[in-house]
CSV table of C-alpha atoms and ligand atoms in Angstrom, one decimal:
chain,number,residue,atom,x,y,z
A,1,MET,CA,51.1,47.7,93.2
A,2,LYS,CA,47.9,46.1,92.0
A,3,GLU,CA,48.1,42.2,91.5
A,4,LEU,CA,48.0,40.9,88.0
A,5,LYS,CA,44.4,39.3,87.7
A,6,LEU,CA,45.5,37.4,84.6
A,7,GLU,CA,44.6,33.7,84.3
A,8,ASN,CA,48.1,32.8,83.7
A,9,ARG,CA,51.5,34.7,83.6
A,10,PHE,CA,52.1,34.1,79.9
A,11,MET,CA,51.0,36.0,76.9
A,12,ARG,CA,50.7,35.8,72.9
A,13,ALA,CA,53.9,37.7,71.7
A,14,LEU,CA,55.7,38.0,68.4
A,15,VAL,CA,59.3,37.2,68.9
A,16,PHE,CA,62.7,36.9,67.1
A,17,ARG,CA,65.6,35.1,68.4
A,18,GLN,CA,68.0,35.9,65.6
A,19,TYR,CA,68.5,38.9,63.1
A,20,GLY,CA,67.2,38.4,59.6
A,21,ASP,CA,64.2,38.2,57.3
A,22,PRO,CA,61.2,39.1,59.4
A,23,ARG,CA,59.2,36.2,57.7
A,24,GLU,CA,61.8,33.7,58.9
A,25,VAL,CA,63.0,35.0,62.4
A,26,MET,CA,59.7,36.3,63.8
A,27,GLU,CA,57.5,33.7,65.4
A,28,LEU,CA,54.0,34.3,67.3
A,29,ILE,CA,54.1,32.3,70.6
A,30,ASN,CA,51.7,31.9,73.4
A,31,ASP,CA,54.1,31.5,76.3
A,32,TRP,CA,56.1,34.6,76.5
A,33,GLU,CA,56.2,35.8,80.2
A,34,ILE,CA,54.1,38.7,81.0
A,35,PRO,CA,56.5,41.7,82.4
A,36,LYS,CA,56.1,43.1,85.6
A,37,PRO,CA,55.8,46.7,86.1
A,38,SER,CA,58.5,48.1,88.3
A,39,LYS,CA,58.5,51.4,90.1
A,40,ASN,CA,57.3,54.3,87.9
A,41,LYS,CA,56.3,51.9,85.1
A,42,VAL,CA,52.6,50.5,84.0
A,43,LEU,CA,51.5,47.4,82.2
A,44,VAL,CA,49.6,48.2,79.2
A,45,LYS,CA,46.9,45.8,77.7
A,46,VAL,CA,47.9,46.5,74.1
A,47,LYS,CA,44.8,47.0,71.8
A,48,CYS,CA,46.6,48.3,68.9
A,49,CYS,CA,50.3,49.0,67.7
A,50,SER,CA,51.7,50.0,64.4
A,51,VAL,CA,54.3,48.8,62.1
A,52,ASN,CA,57.3,51.3,61.8
A,53,ALA,CA,60.6,51.5,60.0
A,54,ALA,CA,62.3,50.9,63.2
A,55,ASP,CA,61.1,47.4,63.3
A,56,ARG,CA,62.4,46.8,60.0
A,57,HIS,CA,65.9,48.1,60.9
A,58,MET,CA,65.9,46.2,64.2
A,59,VAL,CA,64.8,42.8,63.0
A,60,ARG,CA,67.6,42.9,60.4
A,61,ALA,CA,70.1,44.9,62.3
A,62,ASN,CA,71.3,46.3,59.4
A,63,TYR,CA,73.4,48.9,61.1
A,64,PHE,CA,76.2,47.9,63.7
A,65,VAL,CA,74.8,50.2,66.3
A,66,ILE,CA,71.7,48.2,66.6
A,67,LYS,CA,73.5,45.2,67.3
A,68,MET,CA,75.0,47.2,70.1
A,69,LEU,CA,71.8,48.2,71.5
A,70,LEU,CA,69.9,44.7,71.1
A,71,GLY,CA,72.7,42.1,71.3
A,72,LEU,CA,75.8,41.4,69.3
A,73,PHE,CA,75.0,38.1,68.0
A,74,LYS,CA,71.5,37.9,68.5
A,75,PRO,CA,69.0,39.9,70.2
A,76,ALA,CA,68.9,39.7,74.1
A,77,LYS,CA,66.1,37.9,75.6
A,78,ARG,CA,64.4,41.0,77.0
A,79,ARG,CA,64.8,42.7,73.6
A,80,ARG,CA,63.0,40.1,71.7
A,81,VAL,CA,59.8,41.7,71.1
A,82,LEU,CA,59.5,44.6,68.9
A,83,GLY,CA,56.7,47.1,68.3
A,84,MET,CA,57.7,50.9,69.0
A,85,ASP,CA,54.2,52.3,69.9
A,86,VAL,CA,51.1,51.1,71.7
A,87,ALA,CA,47.3,52.1,72.2
A,88,GLY,CA,45.6,50.2,75.1
A,89,THR,CA,44.5,50.3,78.6
A,90,ILE,CA,46.5,50.2,81.8
A,91,GLU,CA,46.3,46.7,83.5
A,92,THR,CA,48.7,47.2,86.5
A,93,ILE,CA,50.4,50.2,87.9
A,94,GLY,CA,53.9,50.1,89.4
A,95,LYS,CA,54.6,52.3,92.7
A,96,GLY,CA,55.2,56.0,92.2
A,97,VAL,CA,52.9,56.3,89.1
A,98,LYS,CA,50.6,59.4,89.5
A,99,GLY,CA,48.0,60.8,87.4
A,100,PHE,CA,46.9,57.4,85.8
A,101,GLN,CA,44.4,54.6,86.9
A,102,VAL,CA,43.9,50.9,86.0
A,103,GLY,CA,41.7,51.0,83.0
A,104,ASP,CA,42.6,54.2,81.5
A,105,ALA,CA,42.9,54.3,77.9
A,106,VAL,CA,46.5,55.5,76.9
A,107,VAL,CA,48.8,55.9,74.1
A,108,ALA,CA,52.6,55.6,74.4
A,109,GLU,CA,55.9,55.1,72.4
A,110,THR,CA,57.8,52.1,73.6
A,111,ARG,CA,61.2,53.2,71.9
A,112,LYS,CA,63.3,54.0,75.0
A,113,ILE,CA,62.9,50.1,75.9
A,114,LEU,CA,63.5,49.1,72.2
A,115,GLY,CA,59.9,47.8,71.8
A,116,GLY,CA,57.5,45.6,73.3
A,117,GLY,CA,54.2,46.5,71.3
A,118,PHE,CA,54.0,43.3,69.3
A,119,ALA,CA,52.6,41.4,72.3
A,120,GLU,CA,49.5,41.3,74.4
A,121,TYR,CA,50.9,43.3,77.2
A,122,ALA,CA,53.8,46.0,77.2
A,123,LEU,CA,55.8,47.6,79.9
A,124,VAL,CA,55.6,51.5,79.4
A,125,ASP,CA,57.5,54.2,81.3
A,126,ALA,CA,54.7,56.3,83.4
A,127,ALA,CA,56.5,59.3,81.7
A,128,ASP,CA,55.9,58.2,78.3
A,129,LEU,CA,52.2,57.9,79.0
A,130,VAL,CA,49.5,59.9,77.1
A,131,LYS,CA,45.8,59.6,77.7
A,132,LYS,CA,43.8,58.6,74.5
A,133,PRO,CA,41.2,61.0,73.8
A,134,ALA,CA,37.9,59.1,73.8
A,135,GLU,CA,36.8,60.6,70.5
A,136,ILE,CA,39.4,58.6,68.4
A,137,SER,CA,39.8,54.9,68.2
A,138,PHE,CA,42.5,52.6,69.6
A,139,GLU,CA,43.6,51.9,65.8
A,140,GLN,CA,43.9,55.7,64.9
A,141,ALA,CA,45.8,56.4,68.3
A,142,ALA,CA,48.4,53.7,67.4
A,143,THR,CA,49.7,55.3,64.4
A,144,VAL,CA,50.6,58.5,66.4
A,145,PRO,CA,53.6,57.8,68.9
A,146,ILE,CA,56.3,57.4,66.4
A,147,SER,CA,55.1,58.5,62.9
A,148,GLY,CA,52.6,61.3,64.0
A,149,GLN,CA,55.0,62.7,66.6
A,150,ALA,CA,58.2,62.7,64.4
A,151,ALA,CA,56.3,64.4,61.7
A,152,MET,CA,55.3,67.0,64.3
A,153,MET,CA,58.8,67.3,65.7
A,154,GLY,CA,60.2,67.6,62.2
A,155,LEU,CA,57.9,70.2,61.1
A,156,ILE,CA,58.3,72.4,64.3
A,157,LEU,CA,62.1,72.3,63.4
A,158,CYS,CA,61.2,73.6,59.9
A,159,GLU,CA,60.1,76.7,61.5
A,160,LEU,CA,57.4,77.3,58.9
A,161,GLN,CA,54.6,80.0,58.8
A,162,PRO,CA,51.4,79.7,57.0
A,163,GLY,CA,51.9,80.5,53.3
A,164,ASP,CA,55.5,79.2,53.4
A,165,LYS,CA,56.4,76.3,51.2
A,166,VAL,CA,57.9,73.1,52.2
A,167,LEU,CA,59.3,70.1,50.2
A,168,ILE,CA,58.5,66.6,51.6
A,169,ASN,CA,60.5,63.9,50.4
A,170,GLY,CA,59.4,60.3,51.3
A,171,ALA,CA,55.7,61.7,51.6
A,172,SER,CA,54.1,58.4,50.9
A,173,GLY,CA,55.3,56.7,54.3
A,174,GLY,CA,54.2,56.7,57.8
A,175,VAL,CA,55.9,59.9,58.7
A,176,GLY,CA,55.2,61.4,55.4
A,177,SER,CA,51.5,61.0,55.6
A,178,PHE,CA,51.4,62.8,58.6
A,179,GLY,CA,53.9,65.5,57.6
A,180,VAL,CA,51.9,66.4,54.4
A,181,GLN,CA,48.6,66.4,56.5
A,182,ILE,CA,50.1,68.3,59.3
A,183,ALA,CA,51.7,71.0,57.1
A,184,LYS,CA,48.5,71.5,55.1
A,185,ALA,CA,46.6,72.0,58.3
A,186,LYS,CA,48.9,74.9,59.2
A,187,GLY,CA,48.4,76.5,56.0
A,188,ILE,CA,51.7,75.6,54.6
A,189,HIS,CA,52.1,75.0,50.8
A,190,VAL,CA,53.3,71.3,50.2
A,191,THR,CA,55.4,69.8,47.3
A,192,ALA,CA,55.5,66.0,48.0
A,193,ILE,CA,58.0,63.7,46.5
A,194,CYS,CA,57.0,60.1,46.1
A,195,SER,CA,56.9,57.2,43.6
A,196,THR,CA,54.3,56.9,40.8
A,197,LYS,CA,52.1,54.3,42.3
A,198,LYS,CA,51.6,56.3,45.5
A,199,ALA,CA,51.1,59.9,43.9
A,200,SER,CA,47.1,59.5,44.0
A,201,ALA,CA,47.1,58.7,47.9
A,202,VAL,CA,49.6,61.5,48.7
A,203,LYS,CA,47.5,64.0,46.7
A,204,SER,CA,44.4,62.8,48.6
A,205,TRP,CA,46.3,63.8,51.9
A,206,GLY,CA,46.3,67.4,50.6
A,207,ALA,CA,49.6,67.8,48.9
A,208,ASP,CA,49.5,70.8,46.4
A,209,GLU,CA,52.1,69.4,44.1
A,210,ILE,CA,53.5,65.9,43.5
A,211,VAL,CA,57.0,65.2,42.2
A,212,ASP,CA,57.4,61.7,41.0
A,213,TYR,CA,60.9,61.1,41.2
A,214,LYS,CA,60.7,57.9,39.1
A,215,LYS,CA,60.4,60.3,36.2
A,216,LYS,CA,63.5,61.4,34.5
A,217,ASP,CA,65.0,64.7,35.7
A,218,SER,CA,62.0,65.4,38.0
A,219,ILE,CA,64.3,66.0,41.0
A,220,LYS,CA,66.6,68.3,39.0
A,221,ALA,CA,63.8,70.3,37.9
A,222,LEU,CA,63.2,71.5,41.4
A,223,ASN,CA,66.4,73.6,41.6
A,224,GLY,CA,65.9,77.4,42.0
A,225,SER,CA,62.4,76.5,43.8
A,226,ASP,CA,62.8,78.7,46.7
A,227,PHE,CA,61.5,76.4,49.4
A,228,ASP,CA,61.1,77.7,52.8
A,229,ALA,CA,62.1,74.2,54.1
A,230,VAL,CA,62.8,70.4,53.1
A,231,PHE,CA,61.5,68.0,55.3
A,232,ASP,CA,63.3,64.7,54.4
A,233,THR,CA,62.1,61.2,55.8
A,234,ALA,CA,63.8,59.4,52.9
A,235,SER,CA,67.4,60.9,53.0
A,236,PHE,CA,69.4,58.2,51.0
A,237,GLU,CA,71.2,60.8,49.0
A,238,CYS,CA,73.5,63.7,49.9
A,239,PRO,CA,71.4,66.2,51.6
A,240,GLY,CA,73.5,68.9,49.8
A,241,ARG,CA,71.5,68.1,46.7
A,242,TYR,CA,68.7,70.3,48.2
A,243,LYS,CA,70.9,73.3,48.3
A,244,PRO,CA,69.7,74.8,45.0
A,245,MET,CA,66.0,74.3,46.0
A,246,LEU,CA,66.1,76.0,49.4
A,247,LYS,CA,65.8,79.9,50.0
A,248,LYS,CA,69.0,81.6,51.1
A,249,ASP,CA,67.8,81.2,54.7
A,250,GLY,CA,65.9,78.0,53.9
A,251,LYS,CA,66.0,74.9,56.5
A,252,TYR,CA,66.7,71.3,55.6
A,253,VAL,CA,65.6,68.8,58.3
A,254,LEU,CA,66.5,65.2,58.2
A,255,VAL,CA,63.9,63.1,59.9
A,256,GLY,CA,64.8,59.6,58.5
A,257,GLY,CA,66.5,57.7,55.8
A,258,ASP,CA,70.2,56.6,55.9
A,259,PHE,CA,71.6,56.4,59.3
A,260,TYR,CA,75.0,57.7,58.1
A,261,ASN,CA,73.4,60.7,56.7
A,262,MET,CA,71.9,61.4,59.9
A,263,LEU,CA,74.8,60.7,62.0
A,264,MET,CA,76.9,63.1,59.7
A,265,LEU,CA,74.3,65.8,60.1
A,266,LYS,CA,74.2,65.4,63.9
A,267,LEU,CA,78.1,65.5,64.1
A,268,PHE,CA,78.8,68.3,61.7
A,269,SER,CA,75.7,70.7,61.2
A,270,ARG,CA,76.9,72.6,64.2
A,271,PHE,CA,80.0,73.7,62.1
A,272,ASP,CA,77.7,74.9,59.2
A,273,THR,CA,78.0,78.5,59.1
A,274,GLY,CA,75.9,79.2,56.1
A,275,SER,CA,72.7,81.0,56.1
A,276,GLN,CA,70.9,77.8,54.9
A,277,LYS,CA,70.6,75.3,58.0
A,278,PHE,CA,71.1,71.6,57.5
A,279,ILE,CA,70.0,69.7,60.8
A,280,ALA,CA,69.0,66.1,61.8
A,281,LEU,CA,65.8,65.6,63.8
A,282,SER,CA,66.3,66.3,67.6
A,283,GLN,CA,63.9,66.0,70.4
A,284,ASP,CA,63.5,69.7,71.2
A,285,VAL,CA,59.9,69.3,72.4
A,286,GLU,CA,58.9,66.4,74.6
A,287,ALA,CA,57.5,63.4,72.5
A,288,THR,CA,54.3,63.4,74.9
A,289,THR,CA,53.8,67.2,74.0
A,290,ASN,CA,53.9,66.2,70.4
A,291,ILE,CA,51.8,63.1,70.7
A,292,LYS,CA,49.0,65.1,72.5
A,293,THR,CA,49.0,67.8,69.9
A,294,VAL,CA,48.8,65.2,66.9
A,295,LEU,CA,46.0,63.4,68.9
A,296,GLN,CA,44.2,66.6,69.3
A,297,MET,CA,44.5,67.3,65.6
A,298,ILE,CA,42.8,64.1,64.8
A,299,VAL,CA,40.0,64.8,67.5
A,300,ASP,CA,39.3,68.2,65.6
A,301,LYS,CA,39.4,66.3,62.3
A,302,LYS,CA,42.1,68.5,61.1
A,303,ILE,CA,44.1,65.5,60.1
A,304,ASP,CA,43.0,61.7,59.6
A,305,PRO,CA,45.8,58.9,60.1
A,306,ALA,CA,46.3,57.1,56.6
A,307,ILE,CA,45.6,53.6,57.7
A,308,GLN,CA,46.5,51.4,54.5
A,309,LYS,CA,45.2,48.3,56.5
A,310,VAL,CA,44.7,46.7,59.8
A,311,ILE,CA,46.3,43.5,60.4
A,312,SER,CA,46.6,40.6,63.1
A,313,LEU,CA,49.9,40.2,65.0
A,314,ARG,CA,50.5,37.0,63.0
A,315,GLU,CA,50.8,39.1,59.8
A,316,VAL,CA,53.3,41.6,61.1
A,317,PRO,CA,56.3,39.8,59.5
A,318,ASN,CA,54.8,40.1,56.2
A,319,ALA,CA,53.8,43.5,57.0
A,320,ILE,CA,57.5,44.6,57.8
A,321,HIS,CA,58.6,42.8,54.6
A,322,SER,CA,56.1,45.0,52.6
A,323,LEU,CA,57.8,48.1,54.2
A,324,GLU,CA,61.2,46.8,52.8
A,325,GLU,CA,59.5,46.3,49.5
A,326,ARG,CA,58.1,49.8,49.7
A,327,THR,CA,54.7,48.8,49.0
A,328,VAL,CA,53.1,50.4,51.9
A,329,ILE,CA,51.1,53.6,51.8
A,330,GLY,CA,50.8,55.6,55.1
A,331,LYS,CA,50.5,53.3,58.0
A,332,ILE,CA,49.9,49.7,58.9
A,333,VAL,CA,48.1,49.1,62.4
A,334,VAL,CA,48.0,45.9,64.1
A,335,ASN,CA,44.8,45.0,66.2
A,336,LEU,CA,45.6,42.5,68.8
A,337,ASN,CA,41.9,41.4,68.8
A,338,SER,CA,42.3,40.5,65.1
A,339,ILE,CA,43.0,36.8,65.0
A,340,ILE,CA,43.9,35.3,61.7
B,1,NAP,N1,63.9,59.9,64.4
B,1,NAP,C1,62.7,59.6,64.7
B,1,NAP,O1,62.1,59.9,65.6
B,1,NAP,C2,61.9,58.9,63.5
B,1,NAP,C3,60.8,58.6,63.9
B,1,NAP,C4,60.0,57.7,62.9
B,1,NAP,C5,60.7,57.5,61.5
B,1,NAP,N2,61.9,57.9,61.5
B,1,NAP,C6,62.5,57.4,60.3
B,1,NAP,O2,62.2,58.2,59.2
B,1,NAP,C7,62.1,57.2,58.1
B,1,NAP,C8,60.9,57.2,57.5
B,1,NAP,O3,60.0,56.5,58.4
B,1,NAP,P1,58.6,55.9,57.8
B,1,NAP,O4,58.0,55.3,58.8
B,1,NAP,O5,57.6,57.0,57.2
B,1,NAP,O6,58.9,54.9,56.8
B,1,NAP,P2,58.1,54.2,55.5
B,1,NAP,O7,56.6,54.1,56.0
B,1,NAP,O8,58.8,53.2,55.1
B,1,NAP,O9,58.2,55.5,54.5
B,1,NAP,C9,59.5,55.7,54.0
B,1,NAP,C10,59.1,56.3,52.4
B,1,NAP,O10,60.4,56.8,51.7
B,1,NAP,C11,60.3,56.5,50.4
B,1,NAP,N3,61.6,56.0,50.0
B,1,NAP,C12,62.2,56.6,49.1
B,1,NAP,N4,63.7,55.9,49.0
B,1,NAP,C13,63.3,54.9,49.8
B,1,NAP,C14,64.4,53.8,50.1
B,1,NAP,N5,65.6,53.8,49.5
B,1,NAP,N6,64.1,53.0,51.1
B,1,NAP,C15,62.9,53.2,51.9
B,1,NAP,N7,61.9,54.0,51.5
B,1,NAP,C16,62.1,55.0,50.4
B,1,NAP,C17,59.2,55.6,50.3
B,1,NAP,O11,58.2,55.9,49.2
B,1,NAP,P3,58.1,55.7,47.8
B,1,NAP,O12,58.0,54.4,47.4
B,1,NAP,O13,57.0,56.6,47.3
B,1,NAP,O14,59.5,56.3,47.4
B,1,NAP,C18,58.4,55.3,51.7
B,1,NAP,O15,57.1,55.2,51.6
B,1,NAP,C19,62.7,56.0,58.5
B,1,NAP,O16,64.2,56.1,58.2
B,1,NAP,C20,62.6,55.9,60.1
B,1,NAP,O17,63.5,55.2,60.7
B,1,NAP,C21,62.7,58.4,62.6
């Protein structure tokens, strides 16, 4: 293994030592130990990462399952840095890693190890690495591993053909912004559900029709619409409400929202014998394959990541809070070189 050529063994990292309000429990420190890549892992010098709904759920530990993953009463020491995706360059390589070299520009999700992106260096499993195309920036690349790839996976599961009609709920968010653009690039007619203030942005991403759910009866008015699929990134109500809007053989794909809705669909959708299918997102295609496809769509200028703003590591707690407040449109990217 190549030895670290770092002046010291510590780095800047945004850590949280207890669960709660991100603005209160997250702290930017300079003396977090740089992890060492073991076999089949690499150490990535993080240039950019992005803020995801997963960071919001984890810092609050608002579902018990999160406490089971991170630590029952407080996050375990090795789980104290969030940040689920990274774009950067390889700093050191562990034994057994093939196909990558020190200095390679890469993109990866860090979900399997429950984070690590909100720091100067992050450990990544070599199997999760994707080379960053030279044509796109680190900021653009950092939006893809979680949001872009989940949107691609969700749309694959929707099984749509050009000319089909999809209804996208949660269209203004990180996943929704990719969902709208990818669907349009594939020639699909998009009806997007979002709140009033975000409608013009969603329209600018290419949505054919906007449904402002803040307007009375706007959702009810969709009954009888004959959508080929519903792509739901904000499932906070019973998925059954979409039945009257779907074709007889239409598909509902739950990408995100309430954890218990997701759990119920995962547990019981296999017993659903109706011609309409209601399913929760599953990783039927390797995440790295989806990431590569989305990166290539950006290179080909078929889509353009909807970056609302680029912030520094110090500003992440406020950014997570703005996700909670639902004031984010598209994605917030963190640039590690930005010092504010
Ligand atoms: N399984 C996976 O691989 C995967 C990957 C990525 C994300 N996800 C999940 O997908 C969901 C969306 O992720 P995201 O990154 O797009 O989140 P996001 O950026 O916060 O966007 C969610 C959007 O949903 C809308 N919304 C409607 N009701 C909401 C509510 N009660 N609370 C919050 N938002 C609400 C909001 O738009 P309006 O203000 O316009 O209503 C918001 O823009 C999350 O639950 C996330 O955990 C899953």
